[in-house]
């Protein structure tokens, strides 16, 4: 029975680690997609408004964004389900006495799930903000072109409008640079988190080995202590 429950727990941990690895890769790709969208949108804004390629590119990136977002949400839901099963296992009857170690492992998986969920929603919100801003800028560009073609002259009002548009574009570039720095920092932290996970896993394995070694040595030491007074009496009689 103990072996069966232990195998069930290890199977749940294996599922959790596999889903966490898949989420890690998906989130990195998701962040790169959002970063490339903001950069391509800035480049497209400097092209001729009659060029239809930017619209096609933006449409493709929107579809990729929606697809990847759905995939990540599904992985998060599956990982949540595995964590719930692990929680039920720790609360069920007949669980081995190492309940504290199981709770520690469960909490670590919960923390990872929380980090991935927060990272996903933050990246998604950044993408939505960039897309909304680009849609607004596109509308402004269309209004400018329409006004210029309708009036046929570069009057003072048009010049002020164009200057304001340039100011908005400069602000947009500064925001894009800030987002790029944040994305690079996030990727670095993700890499460091993977290293820490590997180190923690090795430390847990080493602790388990030491615990098993102590369990095997302890009966021998206890047996030696029990027989030690008998050996001392025999030596005294010999003298």
Coordinates of N, CA and C in Angstrom, one line a residue:
X1 N 0.8 -1.2 0.0 CA 0.0 0.0 0.0 C 0.9 1.3 0.0
X2 N 1.9 1.2 0.9 CA 2.8 2.4 0.9 C 3.5 2.6 -0.4
X3 N 3.9 1.5 -1.0 CA 4.6 1.6 -2.3 C 3.7 2.2 -3.4
X4 N 2.4 1.8 -3.3 CA 1.4 2.3 -4.3 C 1.2 3.8 -4.1
X5 N 1.0 4.3 -2.9 CA 0.8 5.7 -2.6 C 2.1 6.5 -3.0
X6 N 3.3 5.9 -2.7 CA 4.5 6.6 -3.1 C 4.6 6.8 -4.6
X7 N 4.3 5.7 -5.3 CA 4.3 5.8 -6.8 C 3.3 6.9 -7.3
X8 N 2.1 6.9 -6.7 CA 1.1 7.9 -7.1 C 1.7 9.4 -6.9
X9 N 2.3 9.6 -5.7 CA 2.9 10.9 -5.4 C 4.0 11.3 -6.4
X10 N 4.9 10.3 -6.7 CA 6.0 10.6 -7.7 C 5.4 10.8 -9.1
X11 N 4.3 10.1 -9.4 CA 3.7 10.4 -10.7 C 3.1 11.8 -10.8
X12 N 2.5 12.2 -9.7 CA 2.0 13.6 -9.7 C 3.1 14.6 -9.8
X13 N 4.2 14.4 -9.1 CA 5.4 15.3 -9.2 C 6.0 15.3 -10.6
X14 N 6.0 14.2 -11.2 CA 6.5 14.1 -12.6 C 5.7 14.9 -13.6
X15 N 4.3 14.8 -13.4 CA 3.4 15.6 -14.2 C 3.6 17.1 -14.0
X16 N 3.8 17.4 -12.7 CA 3.9 18.9 -12.4 C 5.2 19.4 -13.0
X17 N 6.3 18.7 -12.9 CA 7.6 19.2 -13.5 C 7.5 19.3 -15.0
X18 N 6.8 18.3 -15.6 CA 6.7 18.4 -17.1 C 5.9 19.6 -17.5
X19 N 4.8 19.8 -16.8 CA 4.0 21.0 -17.2 C 4.7 22.3 -16.9
X20 N 5.5 22.3 -15.8 CA 6.3 23.5 -15.5 C 7.3 23.8 -16.6
X21 N 8.0 22.8 -17.1 CA 8.9 23.0 -18.1 C 8.3 23.4 -19.4
X22 N 7.1 22.9 -19.8 CA 6.4 23.3 -20.9 C 6.0 24.8 -20.8
X23 N 5.5 25.2 -19.6 CA 5.1 26.5 -19.4 C 6.2 27.5 -19.5
X24 N 7.4 27.1 -19.0 CA 8.6 27.9 -19.0 C 8.9 28.3 -20.4
X25 N 9.0 27.2 -21.3 CA 9.3 27.5 -22.7 C 8.2 28.3 -23.4
X26 N 6.9 28.0 -23.1 CA 5.9 28.8 -23.8 C 5.9 30.3 -23.4
X27 N 6.2 30.5 -22.1 CA 6.2 31.9 -21.6 C 7.4 32.7 -22.2
X28 N 8.5 32.0 -22.4 CA 9.6 32.7 -23.1 C 9.3 33.1 -24.5
X29 N 8.7 32.1 -25.3 CA 8.2 32.4 -26.6 C 7.2 33.5 -26.7
X30 N 6.3 33.4 -25.7 CA 5.2 34.4 -25.6 C 5.7 35.8 -25.4
X31 N 6.7 36.0 -24.5 CA 7.4 37.3 -24.3 C 8.1 37.8 -25.5
X32 N 8.8 36.9 -26.2 CA 9.5 37.3 -27.5 C 8.5 37.8 -28.5
X33 N 7.3 37.1 -28.6 CA 6.3 37.5 -29.6 C 5.8 38.9 -29.3
X34 N 5.5 39.2 -28.0 CA 5.0 40.5 -27.6 C 6.1 41.6 -27.8
X35 N 7.4 41.2 -27.6 CA 8.4 42.2 -27.9 C 8.5 42.5 -29.3
X36 N 8.5 41.4 -30.2 CA 8.6 41.6 -31.6 C 7.4 42.4 -32.2
X37 N 6.3 42.2 -31.6 CA 5.1 42.9 -32.0 C 5.3 44.4 -31.8
X38 N 5.8 44.9 -30.7 CA 6.0 46.3 -30.4 C 7.0 46.9 -31.4
X39 N 8.1 46.1 -31.6 CA 9.1 46.6 -32.5 C 8.7 46.7 -33.9
X40 N 8.0 45.7 -34.4 CA 7.5 45.7 -35.8 C 6.4 46.8 -36.0
X41 N 5.6 47.0 -34.9 CA 4.6 48.1 -35.0 C 5.3 49.4 -35.2
X42 N 6.4 49.6 -34.4 CA 7.1 50.9 -34.5 C 7.7 51.1 -35.9
X43 N 8.2 50.0 -36.5 CA 8.8 50.1 -37.8 C 7.7 50.3 -38.9
X44 N 6.6 49.6 -38.7 CA 5.5 49.8 -39.7 C 4.9 51.2 -39.7
X45 N 5.0 51.8 -38.5 CA 4.4 53.2 -38.4 C 5.2 54.2 -39.2
X46 N 6.5 53.9 -39.6 CA 7.3 54.8 -40.4 C 7.2 54.5 -41.8
X47 N 6.4 53.4 -42.2 CA 6.3 53.1 -43.6 C 5.1 53.9 -44.2
X48 N 5.0 53.8 -45.6 CA 3.9 54.5 -46.3 C 2.6 53.8 -45.9
X49 N 1.6 54.7 -45.6 CA 0.3 54.1 -45.2 C -0.4 53.3 -46.3
X50 N 0.1 53.4 -47.6 CA -0.5 52.6 -48.6 C 0.0 51.2 -48.6
X51 N 1.1 50.9 -47.9 CA 1.6 49.5 -47.8 C 0.7 48.6 -47.0
X52 N 0.3 47.5 -47.5 CA -0.6 46.6 -46.8 C 0.1 45.5 -46.1
X53 N 1.4 45.4 -46.2 CA 2.2 44.4 -45.5 C 2.1 44.5 -44.0
X54 N 2.2 45.7 -43.4 CA 2.1 45.8 -42.0 C 0.8 45.2 -41.4
X55 N -0.3 45.5 -42.2 CA -1.5 45.0 -41.7 C -1.6 43.5 -41.7
X56 N -1.0 42.9 -42.7 CA -0.9 41.4 -42.7 C 0.0 40.9 -41.6
X57 N 1.1 41.5 -41.4 CA 2.0 41.1 -40.3 C 1.3 41.2 -39.0
X58 N 0.6 42.3 -38.7 CA -0.1 42.5 -37.5 C -1.1 41.5 -37.3
X59 N -1.9 41.2 -38.4 CA -2.9 40.2 -38.3 C -2.4 38.8 -37.9
X60 N -1.2 38.4 -38.5 CA -0.6 37.2 -38.2 C -0.1 37.1 -36.8
X61 N 0.4 38.2 -36.3 CA 0.9 38.3 -34.9 C -0.3 38.2 -33.9
X62 N -1.4 38.8 -34.3 CA -2.5 38.8 -33.4 C -3.1 37.3 -33.3
X63 N -3.1 36.6 -34.4 CA -3.5 35.2 -34.4 C -2.6 34.4 -33.6
X64 N -1.2 34.6 -33.7 CA -0.3 33.9 -32.9 C -0.4 34.2 -31.4
X65 N -0.7 35.4 -31.1 CA -0.9 35.8 -29.7 C -2.1 35.1 -29.1
X66 N -3.2 35.1 -29.8 CA -4.4 34.4 -29.3 C -4.2 32.9 -29.1
X67 N -3.5 32.3 -30.1 CA -3.2 30.9 -30.0 C -2.4 30.5 -28.8
X68 N -1.3 31.3 -28.7 CA -0.3 31.0 -27.6 C -1.0 31.3 -26.3
X69 N -1.8 32.3 -26.2 CA -2.5 32.6 -24.9 C -3.4 31.5 -24.5
X70 N -4.1 30.9 -25.5 CA -5.0 29.8 -25.1 C -4.2 28.6 -24.7
X71 N -3.1 28.3 -25.4 CA -2.2 27.2 -25.0 C -1.7 27.3 -23.6
X72 N -1.2 28.5 -23.2 CA -0.7 28.8 -21.9 C -1.8 28.7 -20.8
X73 N -3.0 29.2 -21.1 CA -4.1 29.1 -20.2 C -4.4 27.6 -19.9
X74 N -4.4 26.8 -21.0 CA -4.7 25.4 -20.8 C -3.6 24.7 -20.0
X75 N -2.3 25.0 -20.2 CA -1.3 24.5 -19.4 C -1.4 24.9 -17.9
X76 N -1.7 26.1 -17.7 CA -1.9 26.6 -16.3 C -3.1 25.9 -15.6
X77 N -4.1 25.6 -16.4 CA -5.3 24.9 -15.8 C -4.9 23.5 -15.5
X78 N -4.1 22.8 -16.3 CA -3.7 21.5 -16.1 C -2.8 21.4 -14.9
X79 N -1.8 22.4 -14.8 CA -0.9 22.4 -13.6 C -1.7 22.7 -12.3
X80 N -2.7 23.5 -12.4 CA -3.5 23.7 -11.2 C -4.2 22.4 -10.8
X81 N -4.7 21.7 -11.7 CA -5.4 20.4 -11.4 C -4.4 19.4 -10.8
X82 N -3.2 19.4 -11.2 CA -2.2 18.5 -10.6 C -1.8 18.9 -9.2
X83 N -1.7 20.2 -9.0 CA -1.4 20.7 -7.7 C -2.6 20.4 -6.7
X84 N -3.8 20.5 -7.2 CA -5.0 20.1 -6.4 C -4.9 18.6 -6.0
X85 N -4.6 17.8 -6.9 CA -4.5 16.4 -6.6 C -3.4 16.1 -5.6
X86 N -2.3 16.8 -5.7 CA -1.2 16.7 -4.7 C -1.6 17.1 -3.3
X87 N -2.5 18.2 -3.3 CA -3.0 18.7 -2.0 C -3.9 17.6 -1.4
X88 N -4.8 17.0 -2.2 CA -5.7 16.0 -1.7 C -4.9 14.8 -1.2
X89 N -3.8 14.4 -1.9 CA -3.0 13.3 -1.4 C -2.4 13.6 -0.1
X90 N -1.9 14.8 0.2 CA -1.3 15.1 1.5 C -2.3 15.1 2.6
X91 N -3.5 15.3 2.3 CA -4.6 15.3 3.3 C -5.3 14.0 3.5
X92 N -5.0 13.0 2.7 CA -5.7 11.7 2.7 C -5.1 10.8 3.8
X93 N -5.9 9.8 4.2 CA -5.4 8.9 5.2 C -4.4 7.9 4.6
X94 N -3.6 7.4 5.4 CA -2.6 6.4 5.0 C -1.4 7.0 4.3
X95 N -1.2 8.3 4.4 CA 0.0 9.0 3.8 C 1.2 8.7 4.7
X96 N 2.4 8.4 4.1 CA 3.6 8.2 5.0 C 3.8 9.3 5.9
X97 N 4.7 9.0 6.9 CA 4.9 10.0 8.0 C 5.7 11.2 7.6
X98 N 6.2 11.2 6.4 CA 7.0 12.3 5.9 C 6.1 13.4 5.4
X99 N 5.1 13.8 6.2 CA 4.1 14.7 5.7 C 4.7 16.1 5.5
X100 N 5.6 16.5 6.4 CA 6.2 17.9 6.3 C 7.0 18.0 5.0
X101 N 7.7 17.0 4.6 CA 8.5 17.0 3.3 C 7.5 17.1 2.1
X102 N 6.4 16.4 2.2 CA 5.4 16.5 1.1 C 4.8 17.9 1.0
X103 N 4.5 18.5 2.1 CA 3.9 19.8 2.2 C 4.9 20.8 1.6
X104 N 6.2 20.6 1.9 CA 7.2 21.5 1.4 C 7.3 21.4 -0.1
X105 N 7.2 20.2 -0.6 CA 7.3 20.0 -2.1 C 6.0 20.6 -2.7
X106 N 4.9 20.4 -2.1 CA 3.6 21.0 -2.7 C 3.7 22.5 -2.7
X107 N 4.2 23.1 -1.6 CA 4.2 24.6 -1.6 C 5.2 25.1 -2.7
X108 N 6.3 24.4 -2.9 CA 7.2 24.8 -4.0 C 6.5 24.8 -5.3
X109 N 5.7 23.8 -5.6 CA 5.0 23.7 -6.9 C 3.9 24.8 -7.0
X110 N 3.3 25.1 -5.8 CA 2.3 26.1 -5.8 C 2.9 27.5 -6.1
X111 N 4.1 27.7 -5.5 CA 4.8 29.0 -5.8 C 5.2 29.2 -7.3
X112 N 5.6 28.1 -7.9 CA 6.0 28.1 -9.3 C 4.8 28.4 -10.1
X113 N 3.6 27.8 -9.8 CA 2.4 28.0 -10.5 C 2.0 29.5 -10.4
X114 N 2.1 30.0 -9.2 CA 1.7 31.4 -9.0 C 2.6 32.4 -9.8
X115 N 3.9 32.1 -9.8 CA 4.9 32.9 -10.6 C 4.5 32.9 -12.1
X116 N 4.3 31.7 -12.6 CA 3.9 31.6 -14.0 C 2.6 32.3 -14.3
X117 N 1.6 32.2 -13.5 CA 0.4 32.8 -13.7 C 0.5 34.3 -13.7
X118 N 1.3 34.9 -12.8 CA 1.5 36.3 -12.7 C 2.3 36.8 -13.9
X119 N 3.3 36.0 -14.3 CA 4.1 36.4 -15.5 C 3.3 36.4 -16.8
X120 N 2.4 35.4 -16.9 CA 1.5 35.3 -18.1 C 0.6 36.5 -18.2
X121 N -0.1 36.8 -17.1 CA -1.0 38.0 -17.1 C -0.3 39.3 -17.3
X122 N 0.9 39.4 -16.8 CA 1.6 40.7 -17.0 C 2.0 40.8 -18.4
X123 N 2.6 39.8 -19.0 CA 3.0 39.8 -20.4 C 1.8 40.1 -21.3
X124 N 0.7 39.4 -21.0 CA -0.6 39.6 -21.8 C -1.1 41.0 -21.7
X125 N -1.0 41.6 -20.5 CA -1.5 43.0 -20.4 C -0.6 44.0 -21.1
X126 N 0.8 43.7 -21.1 CA 1.7 44.6 -21.9 C 1.4 44.5 -23.4
X127 N 1.1 43.3 -23.9 CA 0.8 43.1 -25.3 C -0.5 43.9 -25.6
X128 N -1.5 43.7 -24.8 CA -2.8 44.4 -25.1 C -2.6 45.9 -25.1
X129 N -1.7 46.4 -24.2 CA -1.5 47.9 -24.1 C -0.8 48.4 -25.4
X130 N 0.2 47.6 -25.8 CA 0.9 48.0 -27.0 C 0.0 47.9 -28.2
X131 N -0.8 46.9 -28.4 CA -1.7 46.8 -29.5 C -2.7 47.9 -29.5
X132 N -3.3 48.3 -28.3 CA -4.2 49.3 -28.3 C -3.6 50.7 -28.6
X133 N -2.3 50.9 -28.2 CA -1.7 52.1 -28.5 C -1.4 52.2 -30.0
X134 N -1.0 51.1 -30.6 CA -0.7 51.1 -32.0 C -2.0 51.3 -32.8
X135 N -3.1 50.8 -32.4 CA -4.4 51.0 -33.1 C -4.7 52.5 -33.0
X136 N -4.5 53.1 -31.9 CA -4.7 54.6 -31.7 C -3.8 55.4 -32.6
X137 N -2.5 55.0 -32.6 CA -1.6 55.7 -33.5 C -1.9 55.6 -35.0
X138 N -2.4 54.4 -35.4 CA -2.8 54.2 -36.7 C -4.0 55.1 -37.1
X139 N -4.9 55.2 -36.2 CA -6.1 56.1 -36.4 C -5.6 57.6 -36.6
X140 N -4.6 58.0 -35.8 CA -4.1 59.3 -35.9 C -3.5 59.5 -37.3
X141 N -2.7 58.5 -37.7 CA -2.0 58.7 -39.0 C -3.0 58.8 -40.1
X142 N -4.1 58.0 -40.0 CA -5.1 58.1 -41.1 C -5.8 59.4 -41.1
X143 N -6.0 60.0 -39.9 CA -6.6 61.3 -39.8 C -5.7 62.4 -40.4
X144 N -4.4 62.2 -40.2 CA -3.5 63.2 -40.7 C -3.4 63.1 -42.3
X145 N -3.4 61.9 -42.8 CA -3.3 61.7 -44.2 C -4.6 62.2 -44.9
X146 N -5.7 62.0 -44.2 CA -7.0 62.4 -44.8 C -7.1 63.9 -44.8
X147 N -6.6 64.5 -43.7 CA -6.6 66.0 -43.6 C -5.7 66.6 -44.7
X148 N -4.5 66.1 -44.8 CA -3.6 66.6 -45.8 C -4.1 66.5 -47.2
X149 N -4.7 65.3 -47.5 CA -5.2 65.1 -48.9 C -6.4 66.0 -49.2
X150 N -7.2 66.3 -48.1 CA -8.4 67.1 -48.3 C -8.1 68.6 -48.4
X151 N -7.2 69.1 -47.7 CA -6.9 70.5 -47.7 C -6.0 70.9 -48.9
X152 N -5.0 70.0 -49.1 CA -4.1 70.2 -50.2 C -3.0 71.3 -49.9
X153 N -2.9 71.8 -48.7 CA -1.9 72.8 -48.3 C -1.4 72.4 -46.9
X154 N -0.2 72.8 -46.6 CA 0.4 72.6 -45.3 C 0.3 73.9 -44.5
X155 N -0.9 74.0 -43.9 CA -1.2 75.2 -43.1 C -0.6 75.0 -41.7
X156 N -0.8 76.1 -40.9 CA -0.3 76.0 -39.5 C -0.9 74.9 -38.7
X157 N -2.1 74.7 -38.9 CA -2.8 73.6 -38.1 C -2.2 72.3 -38.4
X158 N -2.0 72.0 -39.6 CA -1.4 70.7 -40.0 C 0.0 70.5 -39.4
X159 N 0.8 71.6 -39.4 CA 2.2 71.5 -38.9 C 2.1 71.2 -37.4
X160 N 1.2 71.9 -36.7 CA 1.1 71.6 -35.2 C 0.6 70.1 -35.0
X161 N -0.3 69.7 -35.8 CA -0.7 68.3 -35.7 C 0.4 67.3 -36.0
X162 N 1.2 67.5 -36.9 CA 2.3 66.7 -37.3 C 3.4 66.7 -36.1
X163 N 3.6 67.9 -35.6 CA 4.6 68.0 -34.5 C 4.1 67.1 -33.3
X164 N 2.8 67.2 -33.0 CA 2.2 66.5 -31.9 C 2.3 65.0 -32.2
X165 N 2.2 64.6 -33.4 CA 2.3 63.2 -33.8 C 3.7 62.7 -33.6
X166 N 4.7 63.5 -34.0 CA 6.1 63.1 -33.8 C 6.4 63.0 -32.3
X167 N 5.8 63.9 -31.5 CA 6.1 63.8 -30.1 C 5.5 62.5 -29.5
X168 N 4.3 62.1 -30.0 CA 3.8 60.8 -29.6 C 4.6 59.6 -30.0
X169 N 5.2 59.7 -31.2 CA 6.0 58.6 -31.7 C 7.3 58.5 -30.8
X170 N 7.9 59.7 -30.5 CA 9.1 59.6 -29.6 C 8.8 59.0 -28.3
X171 N 7.6 59.4 -27.7 CA 7.2 58.8 -26.4 C 7.0 57.3 -26.6
X172 N 6.4 56.9 -27.7 CA 6.2 55.5 -28.0 C 7.5 54.7 -28.0
X173 N 8.5 55.2 -28.6 CA 9.8 54.6 -28.7 C 10.4 54.4 -27.3
X174 N 10.3 55.4 -26.5 CA 10.8 55.3 -25.1 C 10.1 54.2 -24.3
X175 N 8.7 54.1 -24.5 CA 8.0 53.0 -23.9 C 8.4 51.7 -24.4
X176 N 8.7 51.5 -25.7 CA 9.1 50.3 -26.2 C 10.5 49.9 -25.7
X177 N 11.4 50.8 -25.5 CA 12.7 50.5 -24.9 C 12.6 50.0 -23.5
X178 N 11.7 50.7 -22.8 CA 11.4 50.3 -21.4 C 10.9 48.8 -21.3
X179 N 9.9 48.5 -22.2 CA 9.4 47.2 -22.2 C 10.4 46.2 -22.6
X180 N 11.3 46.5 -23.6 CA 12.4 45.6 -24.0 C 13.3 45.3 -22.8
X181 N 13.7 46.3 -22.0 CA 14.6 46.1 -20.9 C 13.9 45.2 -19.8
X182 N 12.6 45.5 -19.6 CA 11.8 44.6 -18.7 C 11.8 43.2 -19.1
X183 N 11.6 42.9 -20.5 CA 11.5 41.6 -21.0 C 12.9 40.9 -20.8
X184 N 14.0 41.6 -21.1 CA 15.3 41.0 -20.9 C 15.6 40.6 -19.5
X185 N 15.1 41.5 -18.6 CA 15.3 41.2 -17.1 C 14.5 40.0 -16.7
X186 N 13.3 39.9 -17.3 CA 12.5 38.7 -17.0 C 13.1 37.4 -17.5
X187 N 13.6 37.5 -18.7 CA 14.3 36.2 -19.2 C 15.5 35.8 -18.4
X188 N 16.2 36.8 -17.9 CA 17.4 36.5 -17.0 C 16.9 35.9 -15.7
X189 N 15.8 36.4 -15.1 CA 15.3 35.9 -13.9 C 14.8 34.5 -14.1
X190 N 14.1 34.3 -15.3 CA 13.6 32.9 -15.6 C 14.8 31.9 -15.6
X191 N 15.9 32.3 -16.2 CA 17.0 31.4 -16.3 C 17.6 31.1 -14.9
X192 N 17.7 32.2 -14.1 CA 18.2 32.0 -12.7 C 17.3 31.1 -11.9
X193 N 16.0 31.2 -12.1 CA 15.0 30.4 -11.4 C 15.2 28.9 -11.8
X194 N 15.5 28.7 -13.1 CA 15.7 27.3 -13.5 C 16.9 26.7 -12.8
X195 N 18.0 27.5 -12.7 CA 19.2 27.0 -12.0 C 18.9 26.7 -10.5
X196 N 18.1 27.6 -9.9 CA 17.8 27.4 -8.4 C 16.9 26.2 -8.3
X197 N 16.0 25.9 -9.2 CA 15.2 24.7 -9.1 C 16.0 23.5 -9.2
X198 N 17.0 23.5 -10.1 CA 17.9 22.3 -10.2 C 18.7 22.1 -9.0
X199 N 19.3 23.2 -8.4 CA 20.1 23.0 -7.1 C 19.2 22.5 -6.0
X200 N 18.0 23.1 -5.9 CA 17.1 22.6 -4.8 C 16.7 21.2 -5.0
X201 N 16.5 20.7 -6.2 CA 16.2 19.3 -6.4 C 17.3 18.4 -6.0
X202 N 18.6 18.8 -6.3 CA 19.7 18.0 -5.9 C 19.9 18.0 -4.4
X203 N 19.6 19.1 -3.8 CA 19.7 19.1 -2.3 C 18.7 18.2 -1.6
X204 N 17.5 18.2 -2.2 CA 16.4 17.3 -1.7 C 16.8 15.9 -1.9
X205 N 17.4 15.5 -3.0 CA 17.8 14.2 -3.3 C 18.9 13.8 -2.3
X206 N 19.9 14.7 -2.0 CA 21.0 14.4 -1.1 C 20.4 14.2 0.3
X207 N 19.4 15.0 0.7 CA 18.8 14.9 2.0 C 18.1 13.5 2.2
X208 N 17.4 13.1 1.1 CA 16.8 11.8 1.2 C 17.8 10.7 1.3
X209 N 18.9 10.8 0.6 CA 19.9 9.7 0.7 C 20.5 9.7 2.1
X210 N 20.8 10.8 2.7 CA 21.3 10.9 4.1 C 20.3 10.3 5.1
X211 N 19.0 10.6 4.9 CA 18.0 10.1 5.8 C 17.9 8.6 5.7
X212 N 18.0 8.1 4.5 CA 17.9 6.6 4.4 C 19.1 6.0 5.0
X213 N 20.3 6.6 4.9 CA 21.5 6.0 5.4 C 21.5 6.0 7.0
X214 N 21.0 7.1 7.5 CA 20.8 7.2 9.0 C 19.8 6.1 9.5
X215 N 18.8 5.9 8.8 CA 17.8 4.9 9.2 C 18.4 3.5 9.2
X216 N 19.4 3.2 8.3 CA 20.0 1.9 8.2 C 21.1 1.7 9.3
X217 N 21.8 2.8 9.7 CA 22.9 2.7 10.6 C 22.3 2.8 12.0
X218 N 21.2 3.4 12.3 CA 20.7 3.6 13.7 C 20.5 2.3 14.4
X219 N 19.8 1.3 13.8 CA 19.6 0.0 14.5 C 20.9 -0.7 14.9
X220 N 22.0 -0.5 14.1 CA 23.3 -1.1 14.4 C 23.9 -0.5 15.7
X221 N 23.8 0.8 15.7 CA 24.3 1.6 16.9 C 23.5 1.2 18.2
X222 N 22.2 1.2 18.0 CA 21.4 0.8 19.2 C 21.7 -0.6 19.7
X223 N 21.9 -1.5 18.8 CA 22.2 -2.9 19.2 C 23.5 -3.0 19.9
X224 N 24.5 -2.2 19.5 CA 25.8 -2.2 20.1 C 25.7 -1.6 21.5
X225 N 24.9 -0.6 21.7 CA 24.8 0.0 23.0 C 24.1 -0.9 24.0
X226 N 23.2 -1.8 23.5 CA 22.5 -2.7 24.3 C 23.4 -3.8 24.9
X227 N 24.3 -4.3 24.1 CA 25.2 -5.4 24.4 C 26.5 -4.9 25.1
X228 N 26.8 -3.6 25.1 CA 28.0 -3.1 25.7 C 28.1 -3.4 27.2
X229 N 27.1 -3.3 28.1 CA 27.3 -3.7 29.5 C 27.6 -5.1 29.7
X230 N 27.1 -6.0 28.9 CA 27.3 -7.5 29.1 C 28.8 -7.8 28.8
X231 N 29.3 -7.2 27.8 CA 30.8 -7.4 27.4 C 31.7 -6.8 28.5
X232 N 31.3 -5.8 29.2 CA 32.1 -5.2 30.3 C 32.1 -6.2 31.5
X233 N 31.0 -6.8 31.8 CA 30.9 -7.7 32.9 C 31.8 -8.9 32.7
X234 N 31.8 -9.4 31.5 CA 32.6 -10.6 31.1 C 34.1 -10.3 31.3
X235 N 34.5 -9.1 31.0 CA 35.9 -8.7 31.1 C 36.3 -8.7 32.6
X236 N 35.5 -8.2 33.4 CA 35.8 -8.1 34.8 C 35.9 -9.4 35.5
X237 N 35.1 -10.4 35.1 CA 35.1 -11.8 35.6 C 36.4 -12.4 35.2
X238 N 36.9 -12.2 34.0 CA 38.1 -12.8 33.6 C 39.3 -12.3 34.4
X239 N 39.3 -11.1 34.9 CA 40.4 -10.6 35.7 C 40.3 -11.3 37.1

